[in-house]
Coordinates of C-alpha atoms and ligand atoms in Angstrom, one line a residue:
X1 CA -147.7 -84.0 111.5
X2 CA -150.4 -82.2 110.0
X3 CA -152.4 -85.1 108.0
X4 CA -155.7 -85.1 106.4
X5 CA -158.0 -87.6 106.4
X6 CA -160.4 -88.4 103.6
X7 CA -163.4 -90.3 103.7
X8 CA -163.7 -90.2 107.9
X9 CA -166.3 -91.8 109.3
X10 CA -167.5 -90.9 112.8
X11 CA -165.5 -94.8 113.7
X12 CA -162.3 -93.3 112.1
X13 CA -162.3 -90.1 113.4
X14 CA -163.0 -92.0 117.2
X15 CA -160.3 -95.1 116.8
X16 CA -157.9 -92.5 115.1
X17 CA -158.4 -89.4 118.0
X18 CA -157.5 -92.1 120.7
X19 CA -154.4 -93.8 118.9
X20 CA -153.1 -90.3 118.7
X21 CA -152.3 -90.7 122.6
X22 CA -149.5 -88.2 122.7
X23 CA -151.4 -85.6 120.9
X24 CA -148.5 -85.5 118.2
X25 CA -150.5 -85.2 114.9
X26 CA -153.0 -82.8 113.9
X27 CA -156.1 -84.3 112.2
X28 CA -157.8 -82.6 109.4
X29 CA -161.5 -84.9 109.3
X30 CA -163.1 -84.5 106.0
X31 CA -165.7 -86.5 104.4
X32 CA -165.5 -86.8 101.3
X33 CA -163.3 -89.1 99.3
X34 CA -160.3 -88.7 97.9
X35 CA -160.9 -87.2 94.1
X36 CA -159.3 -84.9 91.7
X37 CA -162.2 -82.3 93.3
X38 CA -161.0 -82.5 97.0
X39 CA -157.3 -82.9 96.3
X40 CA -157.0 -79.5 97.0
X41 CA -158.3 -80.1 100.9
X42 CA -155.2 -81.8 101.3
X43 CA -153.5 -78.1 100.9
X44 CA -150.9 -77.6 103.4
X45 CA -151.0 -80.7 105.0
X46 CA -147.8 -83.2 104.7
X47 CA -150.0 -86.5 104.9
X48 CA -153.0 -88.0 103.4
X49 CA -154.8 -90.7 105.7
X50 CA -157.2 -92.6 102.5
X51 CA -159.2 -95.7 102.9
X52 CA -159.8 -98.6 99.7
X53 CA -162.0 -96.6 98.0
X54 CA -160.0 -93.6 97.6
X55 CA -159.0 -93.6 94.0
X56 CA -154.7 -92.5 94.1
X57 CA -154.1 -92.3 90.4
X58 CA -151.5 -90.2 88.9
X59 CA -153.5 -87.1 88.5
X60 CA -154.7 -87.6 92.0
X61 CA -151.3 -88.1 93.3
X62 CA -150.0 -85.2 91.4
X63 CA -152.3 -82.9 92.7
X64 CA -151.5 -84.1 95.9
X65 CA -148.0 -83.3 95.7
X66 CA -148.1 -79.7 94.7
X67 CA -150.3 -79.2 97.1
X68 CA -147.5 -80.6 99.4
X69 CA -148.3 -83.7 100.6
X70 CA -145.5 -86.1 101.1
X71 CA -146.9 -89.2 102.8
X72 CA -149.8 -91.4 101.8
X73 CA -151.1 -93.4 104.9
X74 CA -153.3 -95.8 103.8
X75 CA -155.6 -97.2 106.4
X76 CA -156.1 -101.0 104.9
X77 CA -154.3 -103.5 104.0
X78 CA -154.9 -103.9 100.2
X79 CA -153.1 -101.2 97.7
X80 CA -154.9 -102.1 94.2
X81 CA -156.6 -98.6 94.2
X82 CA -153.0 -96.2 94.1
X83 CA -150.8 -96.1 91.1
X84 CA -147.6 -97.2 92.8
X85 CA -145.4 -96.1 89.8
X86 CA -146.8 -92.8 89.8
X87 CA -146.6 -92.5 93.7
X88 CA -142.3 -93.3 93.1
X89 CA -142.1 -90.9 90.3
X90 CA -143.4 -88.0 92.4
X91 CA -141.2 -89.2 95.1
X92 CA -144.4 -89.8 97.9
X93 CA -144.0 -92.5 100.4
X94 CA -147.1 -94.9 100.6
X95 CA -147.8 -96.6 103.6
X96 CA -150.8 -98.9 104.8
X97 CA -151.7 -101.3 107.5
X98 CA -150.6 -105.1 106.0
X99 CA -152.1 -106.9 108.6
X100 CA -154.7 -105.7 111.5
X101 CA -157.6 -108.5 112.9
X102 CA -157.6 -111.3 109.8
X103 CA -159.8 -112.7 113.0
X104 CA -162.4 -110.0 111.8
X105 CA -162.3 -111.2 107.9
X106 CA -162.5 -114.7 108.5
X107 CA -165.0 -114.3 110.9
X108 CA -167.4 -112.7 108.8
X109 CA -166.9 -114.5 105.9
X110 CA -167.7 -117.7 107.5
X111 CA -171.0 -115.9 109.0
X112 CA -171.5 -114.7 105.9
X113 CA -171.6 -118.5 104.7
X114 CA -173.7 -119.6 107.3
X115 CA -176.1 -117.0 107.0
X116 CA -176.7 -118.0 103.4
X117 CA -176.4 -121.6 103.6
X118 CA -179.3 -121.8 106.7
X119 CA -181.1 -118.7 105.1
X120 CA -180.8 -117.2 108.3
X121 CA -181.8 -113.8 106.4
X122 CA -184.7 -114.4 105.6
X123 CA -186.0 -116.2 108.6
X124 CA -185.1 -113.6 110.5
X125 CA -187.6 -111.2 108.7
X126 CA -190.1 -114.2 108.6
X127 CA -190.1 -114.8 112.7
X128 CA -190.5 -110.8 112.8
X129 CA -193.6 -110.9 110.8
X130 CA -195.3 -113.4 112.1
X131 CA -194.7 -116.2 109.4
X132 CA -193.3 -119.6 110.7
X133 CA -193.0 -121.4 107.5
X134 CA -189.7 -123.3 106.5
X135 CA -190.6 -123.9 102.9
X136 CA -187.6 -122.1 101.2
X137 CA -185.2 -122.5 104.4
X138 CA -183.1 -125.8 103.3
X139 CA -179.6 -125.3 103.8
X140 CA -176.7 -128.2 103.7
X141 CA -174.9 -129.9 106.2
X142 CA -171.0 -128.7 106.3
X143 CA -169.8 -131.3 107.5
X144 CA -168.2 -133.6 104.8
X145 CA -168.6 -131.2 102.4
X146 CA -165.4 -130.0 100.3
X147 CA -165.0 -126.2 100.7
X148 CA -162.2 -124.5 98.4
X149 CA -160.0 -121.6 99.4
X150 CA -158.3 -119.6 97.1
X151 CA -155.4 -117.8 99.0
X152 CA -153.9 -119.2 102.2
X153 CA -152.8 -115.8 103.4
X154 CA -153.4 -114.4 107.3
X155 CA -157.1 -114.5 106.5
X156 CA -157.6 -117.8 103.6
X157 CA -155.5 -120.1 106.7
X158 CA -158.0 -119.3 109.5
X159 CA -160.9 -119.7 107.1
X160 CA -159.6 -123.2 106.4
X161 CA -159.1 -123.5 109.9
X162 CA -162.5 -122.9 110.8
X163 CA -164.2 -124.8 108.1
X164 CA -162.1 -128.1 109.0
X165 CA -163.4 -127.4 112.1
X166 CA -167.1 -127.7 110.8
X167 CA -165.9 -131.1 109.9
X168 CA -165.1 -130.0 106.0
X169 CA -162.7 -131.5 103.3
X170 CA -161.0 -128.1 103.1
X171 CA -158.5 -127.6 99.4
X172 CA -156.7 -124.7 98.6
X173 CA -155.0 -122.1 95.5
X174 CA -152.1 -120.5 95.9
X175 CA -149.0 -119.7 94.4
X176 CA -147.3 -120.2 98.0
X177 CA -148.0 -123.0 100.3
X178 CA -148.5 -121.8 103.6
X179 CA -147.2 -124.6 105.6
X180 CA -149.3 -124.2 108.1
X181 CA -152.2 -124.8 106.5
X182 CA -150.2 -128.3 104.8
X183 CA -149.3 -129.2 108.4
X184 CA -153.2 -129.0 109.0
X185 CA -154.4 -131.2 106.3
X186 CA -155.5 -128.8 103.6
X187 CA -154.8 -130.5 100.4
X188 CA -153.4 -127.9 98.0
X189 CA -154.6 -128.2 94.1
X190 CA -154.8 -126.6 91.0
X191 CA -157.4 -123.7 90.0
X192 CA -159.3 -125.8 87.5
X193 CA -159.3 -128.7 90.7
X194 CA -160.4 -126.6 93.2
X195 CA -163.5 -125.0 90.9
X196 CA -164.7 -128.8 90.2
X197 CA -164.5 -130.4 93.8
X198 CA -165.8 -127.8 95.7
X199 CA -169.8 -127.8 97.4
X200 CA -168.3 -124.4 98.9
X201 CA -165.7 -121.7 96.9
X202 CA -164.0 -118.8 99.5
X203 CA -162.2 -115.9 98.0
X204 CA -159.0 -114.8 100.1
X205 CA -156.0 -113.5 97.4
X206 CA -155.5 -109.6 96.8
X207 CA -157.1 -108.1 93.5
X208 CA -154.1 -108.2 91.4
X209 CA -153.5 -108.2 87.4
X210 CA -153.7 -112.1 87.8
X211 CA -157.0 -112.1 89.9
X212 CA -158.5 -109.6 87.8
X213 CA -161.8 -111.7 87.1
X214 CA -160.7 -114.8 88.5
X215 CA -163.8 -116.2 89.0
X216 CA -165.2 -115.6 85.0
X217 CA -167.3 -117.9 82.6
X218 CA -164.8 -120.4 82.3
X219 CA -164.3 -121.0 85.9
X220 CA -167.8 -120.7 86.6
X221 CA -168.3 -123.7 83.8
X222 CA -166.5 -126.4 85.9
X223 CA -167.9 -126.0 89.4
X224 CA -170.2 -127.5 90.9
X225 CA -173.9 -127.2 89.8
X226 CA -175.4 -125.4 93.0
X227 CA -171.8 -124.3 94.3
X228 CA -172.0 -121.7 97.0
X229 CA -169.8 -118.6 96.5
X230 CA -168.1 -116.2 99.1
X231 CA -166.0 -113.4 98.3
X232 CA -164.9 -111.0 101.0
X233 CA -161.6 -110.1 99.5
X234 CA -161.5 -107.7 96.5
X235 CA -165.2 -107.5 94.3
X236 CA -163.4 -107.5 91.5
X237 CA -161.7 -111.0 91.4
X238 CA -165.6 -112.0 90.5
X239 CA -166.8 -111.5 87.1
X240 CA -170.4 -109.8 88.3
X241 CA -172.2 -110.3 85.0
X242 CA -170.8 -113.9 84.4
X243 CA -171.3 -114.6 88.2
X244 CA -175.4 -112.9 87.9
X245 CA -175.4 -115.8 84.8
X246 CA -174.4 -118.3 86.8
X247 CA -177.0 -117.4 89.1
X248 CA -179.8 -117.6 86.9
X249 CA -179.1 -120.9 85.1
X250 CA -178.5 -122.5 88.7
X251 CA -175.0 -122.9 88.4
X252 CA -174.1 -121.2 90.7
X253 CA -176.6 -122.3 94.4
X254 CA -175.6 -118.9 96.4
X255 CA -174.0 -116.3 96.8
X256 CA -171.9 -114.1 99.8
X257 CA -170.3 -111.0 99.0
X258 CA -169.1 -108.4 101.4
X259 CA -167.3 -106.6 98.3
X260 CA -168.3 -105.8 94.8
X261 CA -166.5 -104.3 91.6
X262 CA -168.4 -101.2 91.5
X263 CA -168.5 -100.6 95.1
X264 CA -166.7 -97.5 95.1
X265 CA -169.6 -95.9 93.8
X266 CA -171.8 -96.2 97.0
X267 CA -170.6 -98.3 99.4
X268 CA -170.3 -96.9 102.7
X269 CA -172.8 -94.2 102.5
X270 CA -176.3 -94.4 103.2
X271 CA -178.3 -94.2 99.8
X272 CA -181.7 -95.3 101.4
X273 CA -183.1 -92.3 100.6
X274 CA -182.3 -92.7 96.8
X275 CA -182.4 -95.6 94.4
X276 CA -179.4 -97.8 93.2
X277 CA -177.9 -96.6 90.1
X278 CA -176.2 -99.8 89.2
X279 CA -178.5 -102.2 87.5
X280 CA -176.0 -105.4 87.7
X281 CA -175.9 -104.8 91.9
X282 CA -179.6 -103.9 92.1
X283 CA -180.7 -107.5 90.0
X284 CA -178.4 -109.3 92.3
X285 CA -180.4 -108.1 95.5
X286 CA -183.0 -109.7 93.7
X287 CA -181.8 -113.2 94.6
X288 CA -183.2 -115.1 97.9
X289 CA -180.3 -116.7 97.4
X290 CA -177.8 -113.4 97.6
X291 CA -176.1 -111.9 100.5
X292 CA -174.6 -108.6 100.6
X293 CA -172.5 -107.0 103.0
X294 CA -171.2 -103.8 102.5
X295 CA -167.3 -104.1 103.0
X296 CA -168.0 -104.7 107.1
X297 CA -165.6 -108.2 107.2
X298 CA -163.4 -106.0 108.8
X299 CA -165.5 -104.2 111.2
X300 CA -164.4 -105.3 115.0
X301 CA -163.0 -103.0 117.6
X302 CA -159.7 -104.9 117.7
X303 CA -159.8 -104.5 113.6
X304 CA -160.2 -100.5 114.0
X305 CA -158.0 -100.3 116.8
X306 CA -154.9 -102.0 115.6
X307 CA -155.6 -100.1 111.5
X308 CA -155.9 -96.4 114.0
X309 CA -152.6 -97.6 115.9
X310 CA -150.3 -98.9 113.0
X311 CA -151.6 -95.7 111.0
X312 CA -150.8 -93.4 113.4
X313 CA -147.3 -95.4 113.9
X314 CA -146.6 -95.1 109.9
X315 CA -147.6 -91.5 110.3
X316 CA -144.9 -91.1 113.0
X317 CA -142.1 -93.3 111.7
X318 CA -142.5 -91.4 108.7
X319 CA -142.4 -87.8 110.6
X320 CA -139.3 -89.2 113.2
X321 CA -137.3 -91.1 110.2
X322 CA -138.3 -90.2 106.6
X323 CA -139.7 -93.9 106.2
X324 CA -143.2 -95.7 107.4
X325 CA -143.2 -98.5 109.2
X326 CA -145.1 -100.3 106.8
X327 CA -144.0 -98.6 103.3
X328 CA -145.4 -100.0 100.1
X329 CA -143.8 -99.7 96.7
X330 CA -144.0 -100.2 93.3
X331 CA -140.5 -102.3 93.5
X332 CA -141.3 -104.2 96.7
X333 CA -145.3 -104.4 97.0
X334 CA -145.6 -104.5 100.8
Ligands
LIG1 P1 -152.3 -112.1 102.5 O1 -151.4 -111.3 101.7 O2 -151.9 -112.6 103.9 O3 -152.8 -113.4 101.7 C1 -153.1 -113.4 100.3 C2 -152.8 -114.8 99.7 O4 -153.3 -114.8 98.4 C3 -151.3 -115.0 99.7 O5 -151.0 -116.3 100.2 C4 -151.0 -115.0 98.2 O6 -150.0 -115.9 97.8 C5 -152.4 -115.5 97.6 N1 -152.5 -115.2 96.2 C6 -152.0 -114.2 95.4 N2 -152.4 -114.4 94.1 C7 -153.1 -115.5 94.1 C8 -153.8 -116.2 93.0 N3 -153.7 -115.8 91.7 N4 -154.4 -117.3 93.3 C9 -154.5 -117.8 94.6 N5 -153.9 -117.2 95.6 C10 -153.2 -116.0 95.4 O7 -153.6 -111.3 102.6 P2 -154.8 -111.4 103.7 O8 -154.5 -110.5 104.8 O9 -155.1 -112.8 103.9 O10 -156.0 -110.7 102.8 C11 -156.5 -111.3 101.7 C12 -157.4 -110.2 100.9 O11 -158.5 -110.0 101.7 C13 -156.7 -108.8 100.8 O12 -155.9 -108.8 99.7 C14 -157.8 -107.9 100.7 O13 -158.2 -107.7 99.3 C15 -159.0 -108.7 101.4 N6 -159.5 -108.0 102.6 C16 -160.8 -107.7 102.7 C17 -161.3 -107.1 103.9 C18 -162.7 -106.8 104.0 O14 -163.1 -106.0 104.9 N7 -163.6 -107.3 103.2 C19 -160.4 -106.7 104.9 C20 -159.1 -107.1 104.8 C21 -158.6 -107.7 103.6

């Protein structure tokens, strides 16, 4: 099948080239996103390969379509950024990759947390120049601390996992009790519960109308004073602004993120050259007490090798049978 792929990096282009091992699909590697503009790449082609910053709205999607496109293989796990109803109404299958190394996410979020909490960041550049002072280096012990997870999906249950191995009190939020996590101790609470008990607060449910700002004012108002935050699942499940408030009163102690709302903007691509256009992101790299990643937590070669081999398996279910292997729709959402 003749599929192009927006966005490519030179990782995609590699993990994708060698999952192709029969040499069955013809790749079209293009760099730019996915836009109203370079819709019209896609021309001739009968799949799109995108990745979560692709925007697949209805006009996109349209365009897509005339231009002959049929299948839309995206190469994540999360969905929020394609209009699902529009994608039915044109009649275009979407596909994606639901679950690849959760190993990779809960791995980084939890160095992500240790990073922060032993300021790991900045000693690093200390030791490098010379300056051997702690003074600004405290951290916290883990162990007997309460850390709260909010979804106990593939990636929320290791995380739990991991931190009860630290020797943490570990509660949870979610709509669905993953059992495993109940047979492992993790005491499951409400939202407002969680946001008061916990030292430590880690992100893990989808962006979803529900999500949408989860962590807001209100939430903010009954944690912790000095909580430490971690989001590595969708930025905008964090109200930035209310979050950057938090932040400067001392509510909130510190803060991980490996994803922001506005990301689509510039993560990805190497700015260094320019300056940051978004004033909310460029105060929070203000903080000492801020870590950014940008969108890595799922950066490992197992990660890119199993989103490359279940992409180029949707791509060829789809090809061989008229359905993906892993089809998402507006009706049934994975
Ligand atoms: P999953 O579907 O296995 O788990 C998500 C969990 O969130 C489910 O148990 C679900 O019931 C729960 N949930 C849904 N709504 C909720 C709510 N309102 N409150 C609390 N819990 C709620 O997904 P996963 O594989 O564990 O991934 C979790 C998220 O991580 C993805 O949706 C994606 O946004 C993000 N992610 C980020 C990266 C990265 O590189 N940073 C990579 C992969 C996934």
């Amino acid at each position: 099948m003749d599929v192009a792929v927006f966005n490519t990096k030179p990782y995609d282009r590699r993990y994708l080239e060698a999952a192709n091992t029969e040499g069955r699909h013809s790749f079209l590697f293009l760099e730019p996103h996915l836009s109203m503009e370079t819709a019209v790449l896609a021309k001739g082609h009968a799949a799109v390969c995108v990745f979560v910053n692709d925007r697949l709205d209805a006009p996109v999607l349209t365009r897509l379509n005339d231009s002959g496109v049929s299948l839309i293989a995206l190469r994540c796990a999360g969905f929020n950024n394609v209009d699902l109803s529009a994608a039915k109404a044109l009649g275009l299958t979407v596909a994606r990759v639901p679950a690849y190394s959760p190993h990779a996410v809960a791995e980084h979020t939890i160095a992500l947390l240790l990073t922060l909490n032993r300021r790991i960041h900045r000693a690093y550049n200390r030791v490098r120049e010379g300056n051997f002072a702690l003074d600004g280096l405290i951290g916290f012990d883990l162990h007997g601390k309460t850390a709260g997870v909010v979804g106990t999906g593939k990636i929320g249950a290791l995380v739990a996992g991991i931190l009860q191995g630290f020797g943490c009190r570990v509660i949870a939020h979610d709509a669905y009790l993953n059992p495993a996590c109940e047979a492992a101790g993790v005491e499951y609470v409400d939202f407002p519960t969680l946001c008061q008990e916990s030292d430590v607060i880690t992100l893990h449910c989808p962006l979803t109308p529900d999500t949408h700002h989860l962590i807001n004012a209100e939430a903010i108002g009954r944690m912790k004073r000095g909580v430490m935050l971690v989001n590595t699942s969708r930025g905008a499940v964090i109200h930035t602004a209310a979050v950057l408030k938090g932040l400067k009163s001392g509510a909130i102690g510190a803060v991980a993120l490996d994803v922001y709302e506005e990301e689509g903007d510039f993560f990805f691509e190497d700015l260094s050259n320019r300056y940051i256009g978004d004033d909310l992101f460029a105060r929070l790299l203000t903080f000492p007490n801020v870590l950014i990643t940008g969108h890595q937590a799922f950066l490992t070669d197992e990660a890119l090798t199993a989103i490359a081999e279940t992409t180029v398996g949707n791509i060829t279910a789809f090809e061989t049978t008229g359905k993906a292997l892993f089809p998402v729709s507006v009706e049934k959402r994975g």
